Short mmCIF file of C-alpha atoms in Angstrom, two decimals:
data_model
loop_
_atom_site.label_atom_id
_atom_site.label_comp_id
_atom_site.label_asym_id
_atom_site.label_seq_id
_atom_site.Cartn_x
_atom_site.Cartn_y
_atom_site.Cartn_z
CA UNK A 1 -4.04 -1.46 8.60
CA UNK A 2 -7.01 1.10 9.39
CA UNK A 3 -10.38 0.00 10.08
CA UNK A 4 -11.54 1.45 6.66
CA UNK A 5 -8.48 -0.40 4.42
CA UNK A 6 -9.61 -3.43 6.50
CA UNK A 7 -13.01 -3.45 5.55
CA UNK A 8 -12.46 -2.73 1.83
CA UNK A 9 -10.22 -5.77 1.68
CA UNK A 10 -13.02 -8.06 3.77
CA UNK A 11 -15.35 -6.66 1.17
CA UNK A 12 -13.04 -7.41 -1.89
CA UNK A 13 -12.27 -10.98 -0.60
CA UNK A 14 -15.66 -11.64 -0.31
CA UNK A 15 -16.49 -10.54 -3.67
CA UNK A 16 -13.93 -13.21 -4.79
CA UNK A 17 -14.74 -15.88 -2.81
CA UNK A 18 -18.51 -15.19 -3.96
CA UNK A 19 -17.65 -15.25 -7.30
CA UNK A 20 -15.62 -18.81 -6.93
CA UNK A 21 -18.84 -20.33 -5.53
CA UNK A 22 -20.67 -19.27 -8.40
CA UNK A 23 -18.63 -20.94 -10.68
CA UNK A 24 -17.64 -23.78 -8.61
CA UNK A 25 -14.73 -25.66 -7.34
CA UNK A 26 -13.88 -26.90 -11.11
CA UNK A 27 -14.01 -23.76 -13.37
CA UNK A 28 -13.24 -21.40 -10.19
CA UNK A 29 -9.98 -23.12 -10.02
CA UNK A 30 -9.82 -23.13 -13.73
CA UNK A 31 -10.54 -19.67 -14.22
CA UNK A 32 -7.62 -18.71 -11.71
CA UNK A 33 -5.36 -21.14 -14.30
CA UNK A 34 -6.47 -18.91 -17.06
CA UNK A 35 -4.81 -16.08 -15.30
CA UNK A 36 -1.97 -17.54 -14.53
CA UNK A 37 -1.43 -18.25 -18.29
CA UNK A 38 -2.39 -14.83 -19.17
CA UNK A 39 0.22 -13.53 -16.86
CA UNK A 40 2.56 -15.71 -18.33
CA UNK A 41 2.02 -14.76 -21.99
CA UNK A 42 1.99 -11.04 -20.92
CA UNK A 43 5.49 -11.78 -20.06
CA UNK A 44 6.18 -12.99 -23.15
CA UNK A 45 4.38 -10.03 -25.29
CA UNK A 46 5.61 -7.55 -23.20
CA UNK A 47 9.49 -8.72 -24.14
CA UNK A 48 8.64 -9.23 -27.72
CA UNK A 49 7.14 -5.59 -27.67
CA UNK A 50 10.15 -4.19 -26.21
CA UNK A 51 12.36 -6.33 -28.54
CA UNK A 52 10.75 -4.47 -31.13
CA UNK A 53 11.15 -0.97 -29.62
CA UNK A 54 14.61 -1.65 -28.75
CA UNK A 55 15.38 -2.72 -32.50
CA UNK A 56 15.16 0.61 -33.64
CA UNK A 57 18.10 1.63 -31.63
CA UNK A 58 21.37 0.30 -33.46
CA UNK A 59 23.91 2.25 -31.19
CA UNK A 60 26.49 0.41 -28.73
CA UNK A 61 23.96 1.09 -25.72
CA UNK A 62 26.14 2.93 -23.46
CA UNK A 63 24.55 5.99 -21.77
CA UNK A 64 27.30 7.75 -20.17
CA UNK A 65 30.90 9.48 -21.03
CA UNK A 66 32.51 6.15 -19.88
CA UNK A 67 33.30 3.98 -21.57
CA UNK A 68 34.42 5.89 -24.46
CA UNK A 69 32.98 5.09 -27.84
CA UNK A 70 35.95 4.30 -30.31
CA UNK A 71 35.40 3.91 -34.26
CA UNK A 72 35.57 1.10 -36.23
CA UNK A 73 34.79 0.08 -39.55
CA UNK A 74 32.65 -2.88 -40.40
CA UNK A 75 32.03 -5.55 -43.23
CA UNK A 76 28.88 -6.99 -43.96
CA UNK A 77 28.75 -10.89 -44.84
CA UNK A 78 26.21 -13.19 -45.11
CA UNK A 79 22.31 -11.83 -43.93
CA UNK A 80 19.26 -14.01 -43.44
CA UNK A 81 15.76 -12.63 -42.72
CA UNK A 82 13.92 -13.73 -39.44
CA UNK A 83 10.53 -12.55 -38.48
CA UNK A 84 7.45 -12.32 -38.27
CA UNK A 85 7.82 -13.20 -34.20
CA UNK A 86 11.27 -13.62 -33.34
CA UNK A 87 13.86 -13.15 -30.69
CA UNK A 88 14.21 -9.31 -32.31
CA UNK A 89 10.50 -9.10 -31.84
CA UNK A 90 7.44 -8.59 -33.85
CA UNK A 91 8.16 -7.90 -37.84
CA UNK A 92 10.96 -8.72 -40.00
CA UNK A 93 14.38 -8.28 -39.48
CA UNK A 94 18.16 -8.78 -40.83
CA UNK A 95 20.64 -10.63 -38.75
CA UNK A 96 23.44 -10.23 -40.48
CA UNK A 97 27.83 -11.39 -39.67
CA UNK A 98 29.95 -8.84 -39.72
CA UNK A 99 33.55 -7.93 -39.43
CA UNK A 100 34.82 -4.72 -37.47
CA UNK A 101 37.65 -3.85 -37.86
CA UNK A 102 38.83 -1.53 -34.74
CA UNK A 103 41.29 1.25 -34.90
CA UNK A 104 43.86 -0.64 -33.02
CA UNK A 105 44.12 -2.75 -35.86
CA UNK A 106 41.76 -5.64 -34.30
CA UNK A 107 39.52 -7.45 -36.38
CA UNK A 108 36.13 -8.68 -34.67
CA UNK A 109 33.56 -10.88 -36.19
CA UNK A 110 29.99 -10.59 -34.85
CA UNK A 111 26.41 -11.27 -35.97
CA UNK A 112 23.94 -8.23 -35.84
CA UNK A 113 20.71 -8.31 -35.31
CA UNK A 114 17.26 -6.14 -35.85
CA UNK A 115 18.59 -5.04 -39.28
CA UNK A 116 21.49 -2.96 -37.45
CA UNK A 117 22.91 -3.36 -40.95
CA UNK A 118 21.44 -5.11 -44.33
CA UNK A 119 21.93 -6.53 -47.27
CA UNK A 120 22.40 -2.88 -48.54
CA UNK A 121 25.43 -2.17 -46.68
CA UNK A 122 27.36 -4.68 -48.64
CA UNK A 123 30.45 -3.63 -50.80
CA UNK A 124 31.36 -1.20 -48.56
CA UNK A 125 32.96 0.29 -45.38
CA UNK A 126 30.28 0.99 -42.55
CA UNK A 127 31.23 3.42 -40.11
CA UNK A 128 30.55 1.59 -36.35
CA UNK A 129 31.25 2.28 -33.08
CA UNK A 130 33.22 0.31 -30.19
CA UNK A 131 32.56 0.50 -26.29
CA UNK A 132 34.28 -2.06 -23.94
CA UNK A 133 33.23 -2.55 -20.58
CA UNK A 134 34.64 -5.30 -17.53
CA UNK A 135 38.27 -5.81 -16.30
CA UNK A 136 40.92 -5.63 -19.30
CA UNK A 137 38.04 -4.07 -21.61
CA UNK A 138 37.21 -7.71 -22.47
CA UNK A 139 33.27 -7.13 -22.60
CA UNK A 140 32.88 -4.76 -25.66
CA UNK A 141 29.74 -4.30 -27.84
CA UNK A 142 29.35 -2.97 -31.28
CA UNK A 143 26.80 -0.45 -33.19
CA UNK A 144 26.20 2.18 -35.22
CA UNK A 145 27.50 5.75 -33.38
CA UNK A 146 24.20 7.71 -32.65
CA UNK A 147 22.66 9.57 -30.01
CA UNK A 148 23.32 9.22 -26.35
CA UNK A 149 19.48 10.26 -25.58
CA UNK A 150 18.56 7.26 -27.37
CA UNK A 151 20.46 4.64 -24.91
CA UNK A 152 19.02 6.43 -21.90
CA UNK A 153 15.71 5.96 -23.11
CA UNK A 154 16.44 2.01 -24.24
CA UNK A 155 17.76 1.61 -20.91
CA UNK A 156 14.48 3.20 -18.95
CA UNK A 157 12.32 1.00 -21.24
CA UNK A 158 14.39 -1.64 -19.63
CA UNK A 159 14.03 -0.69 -16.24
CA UNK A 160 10.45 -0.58 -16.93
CA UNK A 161 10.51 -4.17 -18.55
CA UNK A 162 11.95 -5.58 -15.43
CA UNK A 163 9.36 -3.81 -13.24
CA UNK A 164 6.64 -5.25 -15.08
CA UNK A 165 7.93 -8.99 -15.36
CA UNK A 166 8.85 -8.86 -11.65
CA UNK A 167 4.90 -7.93 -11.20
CA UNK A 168 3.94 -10.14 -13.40
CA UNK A 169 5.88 -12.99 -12.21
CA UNK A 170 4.19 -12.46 -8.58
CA UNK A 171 0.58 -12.47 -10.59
CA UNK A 172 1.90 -16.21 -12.42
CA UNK A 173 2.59 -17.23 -8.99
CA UNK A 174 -0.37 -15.69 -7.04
CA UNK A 175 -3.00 -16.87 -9.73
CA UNK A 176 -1.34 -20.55 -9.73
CA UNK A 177 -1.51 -21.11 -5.60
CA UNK A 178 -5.43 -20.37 -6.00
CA UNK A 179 -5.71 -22.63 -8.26
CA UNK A 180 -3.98 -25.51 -6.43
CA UNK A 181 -5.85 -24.54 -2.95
CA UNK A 182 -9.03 -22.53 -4.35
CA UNK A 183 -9.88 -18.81 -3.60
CA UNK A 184 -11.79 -19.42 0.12
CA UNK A 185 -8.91 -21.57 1.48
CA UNK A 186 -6.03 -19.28 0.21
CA UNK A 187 -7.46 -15.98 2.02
CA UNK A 188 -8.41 -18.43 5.15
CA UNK A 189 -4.62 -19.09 5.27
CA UNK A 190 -3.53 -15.40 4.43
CA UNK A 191 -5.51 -13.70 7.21
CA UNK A 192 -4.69 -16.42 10.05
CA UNK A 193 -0.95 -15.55 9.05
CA UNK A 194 -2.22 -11.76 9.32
CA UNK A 195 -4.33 -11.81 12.16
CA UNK A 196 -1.24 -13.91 14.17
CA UNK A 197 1.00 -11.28 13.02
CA UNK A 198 -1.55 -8.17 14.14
CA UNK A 199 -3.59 -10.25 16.85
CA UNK A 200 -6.46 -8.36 18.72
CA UNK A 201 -5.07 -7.38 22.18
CA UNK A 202 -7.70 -8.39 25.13
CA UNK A 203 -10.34 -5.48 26.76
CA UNK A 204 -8.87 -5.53 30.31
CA UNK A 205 -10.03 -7.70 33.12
CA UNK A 206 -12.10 -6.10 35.72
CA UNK A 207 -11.83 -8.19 38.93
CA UNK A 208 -15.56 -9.15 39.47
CA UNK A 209 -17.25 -10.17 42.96
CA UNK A 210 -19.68 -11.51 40.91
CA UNK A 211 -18.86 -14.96 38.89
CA UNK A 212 -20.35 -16.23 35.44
CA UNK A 213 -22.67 -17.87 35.35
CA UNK A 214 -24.67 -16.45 38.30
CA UNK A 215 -27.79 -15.10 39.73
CA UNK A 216 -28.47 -11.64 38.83
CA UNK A 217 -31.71 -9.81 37.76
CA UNK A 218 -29.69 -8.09 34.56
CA UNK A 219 -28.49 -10.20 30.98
CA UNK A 220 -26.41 -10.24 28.06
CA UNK A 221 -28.60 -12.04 25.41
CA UNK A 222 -27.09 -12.58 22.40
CA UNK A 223 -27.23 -13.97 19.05
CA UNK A 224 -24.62 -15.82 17.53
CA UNK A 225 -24.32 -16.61 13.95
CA UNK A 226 -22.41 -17.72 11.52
CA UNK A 227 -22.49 -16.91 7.73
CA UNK A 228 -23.06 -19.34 4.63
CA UNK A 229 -20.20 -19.64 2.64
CA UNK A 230 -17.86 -22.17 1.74
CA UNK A 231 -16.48 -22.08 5.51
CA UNK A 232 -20.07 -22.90 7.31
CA UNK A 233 -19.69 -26.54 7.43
CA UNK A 234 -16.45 -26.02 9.67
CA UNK A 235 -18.47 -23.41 11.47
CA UNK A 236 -21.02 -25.61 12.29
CA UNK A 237 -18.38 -28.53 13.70
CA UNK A 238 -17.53 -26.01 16.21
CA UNK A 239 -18.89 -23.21 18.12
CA UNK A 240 -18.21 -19.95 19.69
CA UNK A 241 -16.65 -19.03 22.62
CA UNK A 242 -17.59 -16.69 24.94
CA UNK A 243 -15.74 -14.33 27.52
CA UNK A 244 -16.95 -12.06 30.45
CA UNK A 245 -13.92 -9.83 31.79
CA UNK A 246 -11.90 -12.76 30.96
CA UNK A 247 -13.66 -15.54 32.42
CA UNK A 248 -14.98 -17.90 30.12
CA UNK A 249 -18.84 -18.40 30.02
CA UNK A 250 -20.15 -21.70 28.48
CA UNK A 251 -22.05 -21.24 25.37
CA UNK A 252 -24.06 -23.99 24.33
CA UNK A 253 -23.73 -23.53 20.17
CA UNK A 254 -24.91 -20.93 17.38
CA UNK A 255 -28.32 -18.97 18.21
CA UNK A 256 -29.61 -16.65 20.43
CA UNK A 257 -28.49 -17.09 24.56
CA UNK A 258 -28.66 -15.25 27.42
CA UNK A 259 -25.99 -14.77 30.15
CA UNK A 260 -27.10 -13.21 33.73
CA UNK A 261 -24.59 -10.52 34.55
CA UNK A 262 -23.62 -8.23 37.06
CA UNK A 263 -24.88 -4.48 36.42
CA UNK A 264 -21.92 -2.52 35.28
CA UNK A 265 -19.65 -2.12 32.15
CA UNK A 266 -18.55 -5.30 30.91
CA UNK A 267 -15.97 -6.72 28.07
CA UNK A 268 -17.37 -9.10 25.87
CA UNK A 269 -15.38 -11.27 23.49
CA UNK A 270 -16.09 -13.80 21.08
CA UNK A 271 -13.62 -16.13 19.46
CA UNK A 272 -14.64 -19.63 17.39
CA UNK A 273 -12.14 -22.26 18.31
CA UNK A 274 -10.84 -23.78 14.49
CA UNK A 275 -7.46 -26.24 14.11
CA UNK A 276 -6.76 -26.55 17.89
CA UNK A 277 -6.13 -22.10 18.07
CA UNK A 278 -8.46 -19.30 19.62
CA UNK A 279 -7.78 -17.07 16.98
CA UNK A 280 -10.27 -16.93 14.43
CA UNK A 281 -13.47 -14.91 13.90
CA UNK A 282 -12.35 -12.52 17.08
CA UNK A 283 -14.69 -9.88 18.41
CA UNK A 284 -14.75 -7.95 21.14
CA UNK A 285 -17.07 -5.52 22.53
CA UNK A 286 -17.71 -3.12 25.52
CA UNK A 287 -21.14 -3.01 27.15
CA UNK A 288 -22.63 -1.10 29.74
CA UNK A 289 -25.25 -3.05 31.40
CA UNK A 290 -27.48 -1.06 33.67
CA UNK A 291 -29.62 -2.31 37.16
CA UNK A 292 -32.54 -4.83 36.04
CA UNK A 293 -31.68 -4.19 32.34
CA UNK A 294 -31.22 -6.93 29.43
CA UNK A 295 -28.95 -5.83 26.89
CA UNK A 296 -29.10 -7.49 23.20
CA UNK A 297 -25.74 -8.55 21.20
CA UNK A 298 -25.57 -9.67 17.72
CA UNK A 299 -22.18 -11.49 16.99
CA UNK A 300 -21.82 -12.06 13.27
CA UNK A 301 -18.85 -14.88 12.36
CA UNK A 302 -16.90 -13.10 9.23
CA UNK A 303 -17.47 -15.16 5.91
CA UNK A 304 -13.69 -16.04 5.35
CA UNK A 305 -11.78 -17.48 8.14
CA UNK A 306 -8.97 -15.45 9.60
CA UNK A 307 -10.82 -12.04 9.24
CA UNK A 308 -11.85 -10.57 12.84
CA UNK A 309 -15.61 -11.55 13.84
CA UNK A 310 -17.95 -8.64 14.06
CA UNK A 311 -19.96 -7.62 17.38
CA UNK A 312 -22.69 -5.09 17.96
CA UNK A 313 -25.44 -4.37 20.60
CA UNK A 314 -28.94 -4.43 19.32
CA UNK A 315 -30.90 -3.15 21.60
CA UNK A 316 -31.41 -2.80 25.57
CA UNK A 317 -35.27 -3.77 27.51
CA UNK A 318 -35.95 -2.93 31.25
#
C-alpha cells in the first residue's frame, strides 16, 4: 500500500471511529445493525426487481445454438393471480398449469409463471418451445419461442444479480462484526493483522562506541504523546518504547524527555508495547545530530491501534 492510500485509509478510519464516539457505544453499534439490515433487504429488493425484469421474458432461456429449441404445443388449465410482491416480483401476475405436448408425442405438465400464458390463452393450442439440457436430455424447460438477444440479456442481468448479492452479502457480514465488537476495536484488530502481515523493517544498526544512556554534550529530546480516542486508556496503561541504533533506551512514560547522544546520524524508533507484542504504533525516524547540538522529536501515537505511529523532528538548538 503507498504512503498516500495509507493515509487516506488512517484518515477514513478515523472519521468512523469519530463518528462512533459521537454517538456512543449503544446507538454506534446500533447504527452499524441498521446497515446490516439495509444490506439485507437490498438483497431482497434487488431479487424482487430482477424477478420483475426477468418476467417479461417468457422464452426457454437458452442463449446459444445448443441445445436446440424444439416445438411444442401447450394447454392452459387452471390460473390463479399472485402479486402485488411475490416470488415473480413486484405487480401482478398469472401462474398458470399447463400441458405441452412435445413433438415426440410426450405430454408434459408444468405450472408457468409471470403470466407466460393467461387466462386468455384458454381454448386453444399455444405454440411453445422445448430445450433440454443434462445427461439423457432429462433437464428441459419450457416457453414461448422468442428472441435469442433477449436470453443473453436475462442472463447478464443475472450475472449482475449475483455480483451484487455477493457484495452485498460481504456488507451484511462486515456491518454485523462492528456491531458485535464496535467500530474502534474492529480496525484495532484489522491493522494488527495488516501491520503483522506488512511489518516495518528496522533502520540498520550502526555499531556505536558510545552506549545509551551516556555522557555526551549533544540530545535527542522528545515528546511523546498519545492521542484521545477510545484507545487512550490502554495507552496510558503502557508506554513507549524507545530505540537508539537498536539498543533500547529507557523511557520513563508519555511527555517530553531527553536522551544524551553521540554526535552523528542516528535511527530512532518508537514502538508502544500492547497484548504482550512490539508491534503497535511503530515509528521510525533518521536524525542527524550535530557536535553540541539538541535536536527536538515529536512522536505522535496513531488514534487506532495497529496503524504505524508517526515521528517528526521539530526543531534543532546549539
Amino acid at each position: 500500500m503507498s504512503r498516500t492510500s495509507a493515509e487516506e485509509t488512517a484518515a477514513m478510519q478515523r472519521e468512523q471511529i469519530a463518528a462512533y464516539e459521537r454517538r456512543g457505544p449503544f446507538w454506534g453499534r446500533l447504527t452499524q445493525f441498521g446497515v446490516a439490515v439495509a444490506c439485507a433487504a437490498a438483497i431482497v429488493g434487488s431479487w424482487l426487481v430482477f424477478n420483475t425484469v426477468v418476467g417479461f421474458y417468457p422464452g426457454t432461456g437458452v442463449v446459444k445454438s445448443t441445445p436446440k429449441e424444439r416445438p411444442a404445443q401447450a394447454t392452459v388449465g387452471e390460473c390463479r393471480r399472485v402479486g402485488p410482491v411475490s416470488g415473480d416480483g413486484f405487480g401482478y401476475w398469472w401462474r398458470c398449469a399447463v400441458t405441452v405436448r412435445t413433438g415426440d408425442g410426450r405430454e408434459v405438465r408444468i405450472v408457468t409463471g409471470n403470466s407466460v400464458v393467461t387466462p386468455a390463452d384458454r381454448g386453444r393450442p399455444v405454440d411453445f418451445r422445448e430445450a433440454c439440457f443434462g445427461k439423457g436430455n432429462t433437464d428441459c424447460r419450457y416457453g414461448r419461442p422468442v428472441s435469442r438477444v433477449w436470453a443473453l440479456a436475462v442472463t447478464s442481468l443475472g450475472m449482475v444479480r449475483i455480483g451484487l448479492t455477493i457484495l452485498l452479502i460481504f456488507g451484511v457480514w462486515y456491518s454485523l462484526v462492528r456491531t458485535v465488537v464496535g467500530v474502534p476495536r474492529y480496525y484495532a484488530w484489522l491493522n494488527r493483522r495488516e501491520a503483522r502481515r506488512n511489518p516495518v523493517l528496522p533502520l540498520p544498526v550502526r555499531p556505536r562506541s558510545h552506549p545509551y544512556p551516556g555522557l555526551a554534550s549533544q540530545s535527542l529530546r522528545i515528546d511523546f504523546s498519545c492521542p484521545d480516542g477510545p484507545f487512550v486508556e490502554a495507552y496510558r496503561s503502557t508506554g513507549p518504547r524507545l530505540l537508539l541504533d537498536g539498543v533500547e533506551v529507557p523511557v520513563p512514560g508519555w511527555g517530553s524527555h531527553e536522551f544524551a547522544v553521540p554526535a552523528g546520524p542516528i535511527s530512532v524508533r518508537v514502538v508502544v508495547p500492547f497484548g504482550g507484542t512490539d508491534d503497535f504504533a511503530v515509528a521510525e525516524h533518521e536524525v542527524t545530530v550535530g557536535a553540541g547540538e539538541t535536536v527536538d522529536l515529536e512522536y505522535v501515537a496513531p488514534t487506532v491501534l495497529g496503524l504505524s505511529g508517526r515521528i517528526r523532528v521539530t526543531g534543532r538548538t546549539g
